[in-house]
Structures are given as C-alpha cells and as structure tokens.
mmCIF file of C-alpha atoms in Angstrom:
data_model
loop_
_atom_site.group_PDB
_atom_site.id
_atom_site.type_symbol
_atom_site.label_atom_id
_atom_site.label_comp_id
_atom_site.label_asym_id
_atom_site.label_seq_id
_atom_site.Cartn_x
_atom_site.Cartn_y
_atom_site.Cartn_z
ATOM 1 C CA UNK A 1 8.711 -28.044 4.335
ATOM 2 C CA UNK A 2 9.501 -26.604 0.816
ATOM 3 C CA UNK A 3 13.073 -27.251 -0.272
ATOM 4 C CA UNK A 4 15.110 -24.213 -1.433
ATOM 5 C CA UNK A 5 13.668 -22.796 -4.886
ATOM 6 C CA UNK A 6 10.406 -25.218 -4.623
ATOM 7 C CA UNK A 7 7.657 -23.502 -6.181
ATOM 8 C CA UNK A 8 4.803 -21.786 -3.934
ATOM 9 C CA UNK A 9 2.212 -24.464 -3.478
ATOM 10 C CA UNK A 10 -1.349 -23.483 -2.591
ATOM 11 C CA UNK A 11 -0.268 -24.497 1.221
ATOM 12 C CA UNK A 12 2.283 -20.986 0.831
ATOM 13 C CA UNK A 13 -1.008 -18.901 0.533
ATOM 14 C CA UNK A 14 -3.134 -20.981 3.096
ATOM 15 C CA UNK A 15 -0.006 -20.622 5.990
ATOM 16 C CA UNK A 16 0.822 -17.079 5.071
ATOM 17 C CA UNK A 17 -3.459 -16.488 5.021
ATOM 18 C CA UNK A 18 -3.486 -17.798 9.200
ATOM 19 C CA UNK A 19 -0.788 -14.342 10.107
ATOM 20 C CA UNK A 20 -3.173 -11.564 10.393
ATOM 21 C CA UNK A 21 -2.169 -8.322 9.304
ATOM 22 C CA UNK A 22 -3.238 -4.600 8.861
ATOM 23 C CA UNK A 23 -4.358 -3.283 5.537
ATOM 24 C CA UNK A 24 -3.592 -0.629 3.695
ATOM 25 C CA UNK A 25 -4.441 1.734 0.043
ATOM 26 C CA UNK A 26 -0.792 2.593 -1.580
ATOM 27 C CA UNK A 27 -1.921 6.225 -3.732
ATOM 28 C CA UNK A 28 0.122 7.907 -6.142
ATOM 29 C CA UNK A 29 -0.364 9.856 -9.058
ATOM 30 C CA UNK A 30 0.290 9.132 -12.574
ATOM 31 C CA UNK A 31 2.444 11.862 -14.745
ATOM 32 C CA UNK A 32 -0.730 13.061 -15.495
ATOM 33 C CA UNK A 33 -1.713 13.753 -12.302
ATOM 34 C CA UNK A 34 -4.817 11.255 -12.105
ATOM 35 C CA UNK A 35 -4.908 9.185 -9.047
ATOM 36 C CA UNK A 36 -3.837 5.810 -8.781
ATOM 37 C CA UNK A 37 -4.001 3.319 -5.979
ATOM 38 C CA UNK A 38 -4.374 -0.691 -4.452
ATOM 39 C CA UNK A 39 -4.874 -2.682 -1.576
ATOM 40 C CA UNK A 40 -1.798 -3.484 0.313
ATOM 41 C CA UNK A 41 -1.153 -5.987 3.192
ATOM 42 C CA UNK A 42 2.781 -6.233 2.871
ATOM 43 C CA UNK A 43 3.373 -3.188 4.447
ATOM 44 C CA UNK A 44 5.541 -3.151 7.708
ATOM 45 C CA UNK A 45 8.118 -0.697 9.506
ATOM 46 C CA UNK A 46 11.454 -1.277 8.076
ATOM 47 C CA UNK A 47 14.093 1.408 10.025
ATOM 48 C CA UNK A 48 13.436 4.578 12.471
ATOM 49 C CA UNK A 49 16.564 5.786 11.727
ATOM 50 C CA UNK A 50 16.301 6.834 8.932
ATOM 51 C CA UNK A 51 12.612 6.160 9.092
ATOM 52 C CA UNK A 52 11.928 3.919 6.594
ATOM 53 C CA UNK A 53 8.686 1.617 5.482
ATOM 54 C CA UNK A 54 8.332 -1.393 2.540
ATOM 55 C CA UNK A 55 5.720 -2.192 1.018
ATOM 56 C CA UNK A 56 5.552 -4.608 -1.742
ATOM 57 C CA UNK A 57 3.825 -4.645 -5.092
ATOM 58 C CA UNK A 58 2.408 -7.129 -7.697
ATOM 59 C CA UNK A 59 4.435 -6.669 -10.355
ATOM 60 C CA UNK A 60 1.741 -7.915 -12.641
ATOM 61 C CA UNK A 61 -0.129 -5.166 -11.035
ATOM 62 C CA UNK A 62 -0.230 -1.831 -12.783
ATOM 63 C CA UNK A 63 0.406 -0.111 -9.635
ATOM 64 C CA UNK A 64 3.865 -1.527 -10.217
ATOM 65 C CA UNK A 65 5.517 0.564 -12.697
ATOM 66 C CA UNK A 66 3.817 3.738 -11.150
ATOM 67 C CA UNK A 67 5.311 3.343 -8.014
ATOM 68 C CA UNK A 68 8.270 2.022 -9.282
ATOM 69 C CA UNK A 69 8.902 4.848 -11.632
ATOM 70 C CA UNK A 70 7.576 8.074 -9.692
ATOM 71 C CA UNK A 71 8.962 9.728 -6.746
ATOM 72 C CA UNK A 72 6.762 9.776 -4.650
ATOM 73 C CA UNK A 73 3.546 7.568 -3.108
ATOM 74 C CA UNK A 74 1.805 7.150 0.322
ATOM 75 C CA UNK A 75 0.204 4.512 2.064
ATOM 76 C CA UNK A 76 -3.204 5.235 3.883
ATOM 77 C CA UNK A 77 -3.362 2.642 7.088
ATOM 78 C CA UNK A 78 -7.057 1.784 6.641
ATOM 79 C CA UNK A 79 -9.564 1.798 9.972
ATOM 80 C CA UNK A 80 -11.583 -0.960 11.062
ATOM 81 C CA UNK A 81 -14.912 0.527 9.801
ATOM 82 C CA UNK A 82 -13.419 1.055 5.837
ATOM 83 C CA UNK A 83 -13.540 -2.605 4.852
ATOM 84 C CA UNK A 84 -15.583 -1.482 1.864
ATOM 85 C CA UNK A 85 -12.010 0.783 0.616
ATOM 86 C CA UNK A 86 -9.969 -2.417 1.049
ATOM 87 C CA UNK A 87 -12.018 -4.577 -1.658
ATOM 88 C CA UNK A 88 -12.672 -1.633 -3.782
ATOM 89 C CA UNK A 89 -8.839 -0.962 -4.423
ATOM 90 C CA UNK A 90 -8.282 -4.513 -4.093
ATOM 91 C CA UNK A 91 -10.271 -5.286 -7.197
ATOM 92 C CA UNK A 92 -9.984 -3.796 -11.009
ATOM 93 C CA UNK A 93 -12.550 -0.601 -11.511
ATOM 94 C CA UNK A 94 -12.849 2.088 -13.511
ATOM 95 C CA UNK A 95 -12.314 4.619 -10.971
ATOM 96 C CA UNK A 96 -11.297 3.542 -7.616
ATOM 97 C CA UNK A 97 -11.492 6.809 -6.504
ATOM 98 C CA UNK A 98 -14.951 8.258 -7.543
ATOM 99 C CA UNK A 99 -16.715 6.849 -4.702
ATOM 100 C CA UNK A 100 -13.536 7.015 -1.949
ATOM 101 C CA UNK A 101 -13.284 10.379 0.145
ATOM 102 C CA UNK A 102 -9.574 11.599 -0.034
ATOM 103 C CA UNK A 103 -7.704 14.891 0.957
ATOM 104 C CA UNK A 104 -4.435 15.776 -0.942
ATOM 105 C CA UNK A 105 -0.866 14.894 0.139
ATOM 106 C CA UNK A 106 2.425 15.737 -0.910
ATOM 107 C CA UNK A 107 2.572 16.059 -4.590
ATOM 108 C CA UNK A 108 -0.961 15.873 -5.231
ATOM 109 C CA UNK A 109 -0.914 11.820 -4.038
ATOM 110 C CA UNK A 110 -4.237 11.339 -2.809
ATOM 111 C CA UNK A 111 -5.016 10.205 1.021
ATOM 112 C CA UNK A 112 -7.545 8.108 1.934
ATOM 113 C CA UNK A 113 -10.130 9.928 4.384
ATOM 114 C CA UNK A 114 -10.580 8.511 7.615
ATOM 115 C CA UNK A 115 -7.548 6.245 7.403
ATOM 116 C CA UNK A 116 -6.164 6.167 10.935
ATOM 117 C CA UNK A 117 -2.308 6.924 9.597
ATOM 118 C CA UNK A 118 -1.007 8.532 6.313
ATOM 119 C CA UNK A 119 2.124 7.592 5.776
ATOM 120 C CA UNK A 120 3.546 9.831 2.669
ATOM 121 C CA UNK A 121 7.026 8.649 0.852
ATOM 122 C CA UNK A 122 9.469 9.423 -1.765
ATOM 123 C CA UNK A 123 10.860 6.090 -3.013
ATOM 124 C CA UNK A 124 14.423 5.109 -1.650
ATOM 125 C CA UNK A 125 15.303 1.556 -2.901
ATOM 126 C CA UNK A 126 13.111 -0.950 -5.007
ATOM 127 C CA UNK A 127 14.411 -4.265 -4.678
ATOM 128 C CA UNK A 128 13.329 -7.586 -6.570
ATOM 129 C CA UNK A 129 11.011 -9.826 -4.406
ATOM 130 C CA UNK A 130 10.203 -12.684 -7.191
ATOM 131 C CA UNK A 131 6.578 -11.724 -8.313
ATOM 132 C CA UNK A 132 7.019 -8.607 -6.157
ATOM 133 C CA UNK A 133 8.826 -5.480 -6.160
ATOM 134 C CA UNK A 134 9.571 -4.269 -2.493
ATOM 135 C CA UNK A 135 9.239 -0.574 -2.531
ATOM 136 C CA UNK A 136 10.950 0.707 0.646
ATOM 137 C CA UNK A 137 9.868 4.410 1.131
ATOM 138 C CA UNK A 138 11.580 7.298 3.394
ATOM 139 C CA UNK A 139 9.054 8.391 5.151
ATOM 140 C CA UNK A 140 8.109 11.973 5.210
ATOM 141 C CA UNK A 141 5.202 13.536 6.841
ATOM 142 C CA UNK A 142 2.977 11.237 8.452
ATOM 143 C CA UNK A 143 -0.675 11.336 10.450
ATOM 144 C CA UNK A 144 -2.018 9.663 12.923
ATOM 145 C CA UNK A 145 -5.810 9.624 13.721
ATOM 146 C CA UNK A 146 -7.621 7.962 16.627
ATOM 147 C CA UNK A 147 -9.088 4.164 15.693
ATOM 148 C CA UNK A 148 -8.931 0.650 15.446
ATOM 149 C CA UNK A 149 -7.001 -0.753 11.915
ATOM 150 C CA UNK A 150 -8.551 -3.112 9.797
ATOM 151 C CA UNK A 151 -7.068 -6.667 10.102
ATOM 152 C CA UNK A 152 -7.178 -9.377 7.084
ATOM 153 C CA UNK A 153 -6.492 -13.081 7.871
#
C-alpha cells in the first residue's frame, strides 16, 4: 500500500487499468468557435439534485484550459460499436473532427453522432485533482439513444 503523498508508481495505473469503465468524447468550442474535444474515462454521476456530472481533465492536455475557461462543454457517452472515436480523440491530430459525424448542441459544442447519451453542461466548479482538473458540470439537456456503451479496462 502507498503511504500518504507516495508518488504514483506504475502499479497505480496497472490497479486502476483492472476497474472497467465507460468512455466518453468531452466537445467544446474554442472562442473561435472551432471544435475541440478528447477521450474521457473519468466521467461519473456526481448529484441528481441538482444534477450534476465530473469529469476530469489532463491538465497537460490542451483540452484543459478550454474547458476550464469556457462556459459551456458536453460529454458524448460513446456506444460499443465507436471504438474507432475513442482512439481518435484519445490521440493528437490535426482535426479530430474531420472524419467524426457530429450534430450541434448548445452553444455550437459539437455532439458526437451515434453516441448513446449527450450529456451537455455549463461548468459549475473546477476543482484541483493533482495532474487533473475535475470539471463538475450542471447538467442541462441531455439524450439518450438505444445501445450498448463502450467499456475500457
């Protein structure tokens, strides 16, 4: 067991790698209005009332100080079949988007089609998670769609 304040070993990524989770693309748009999104497995439900979701960000990511700066961002809950989305926003690229099917959300924040939930957000709290910001969102509209999710272990 790591004592209080250890540093993460290799074993923190290999025991946190056996809890399978669902995945999920965080969008938002930049001031610009150009899309902008990644791969996201920290993503849970925090609160119903008031409904309320974290997700939590790289901060070495550039995704970081979009998300953290701008309103608004939504997270696309990906479906079993769109494995190919996961490792395309998980990676760097040019243009994440050019080959990804999305319809438009609040604000212009892009949604990923076929994602079996949309969950769209304005930003409520960011709190400090050590190399992560936790980004809890109120949750505004959100979608549902018939499915299975995609699960990473």
């Amino acid at each position: 067991m790591m004592a209080a304040g250890a540093a993460a070993t290799p074993d923190m990524r290999t025991a946190m790698g056996t809890f399978a989770t669902g995945v999920t693309v965080v969008t938002t748009a930049t001031s610009e209005g150009a899309p902008a999104g990644c791969t996201v497995s920290a993503f849970c439900s925090l609160s119903l009332d008031p409904p309320l979701v974290p997700a939590c960000i790289g901060k070495d990511r550039s995704m970081h100080r979009l998300i953290t700066q701008d309103p608004g961002y939504a997270v696309s809950i990906l479906a079993r079949h769109q494995a190919d989305v996961a490792l395309r926003f998980a990676r760097p690229s040019v243009d994440r988007f050019a080959k990804t099917p999305v319809d438009e959300g609040l604000h212009g924040i892009p949604l990923i089609r076929g994602a079996i939930a949309h969950v769209e957000c304005t930003v409520h709290d960011v709190l400090d998670g050590g190399d992560h910001a936790i980004v809890i969102g109120l949750v505004r509209p959100l979608h549902t769609a018939e499915g299975e999710p995609l699960l990473y272990s």
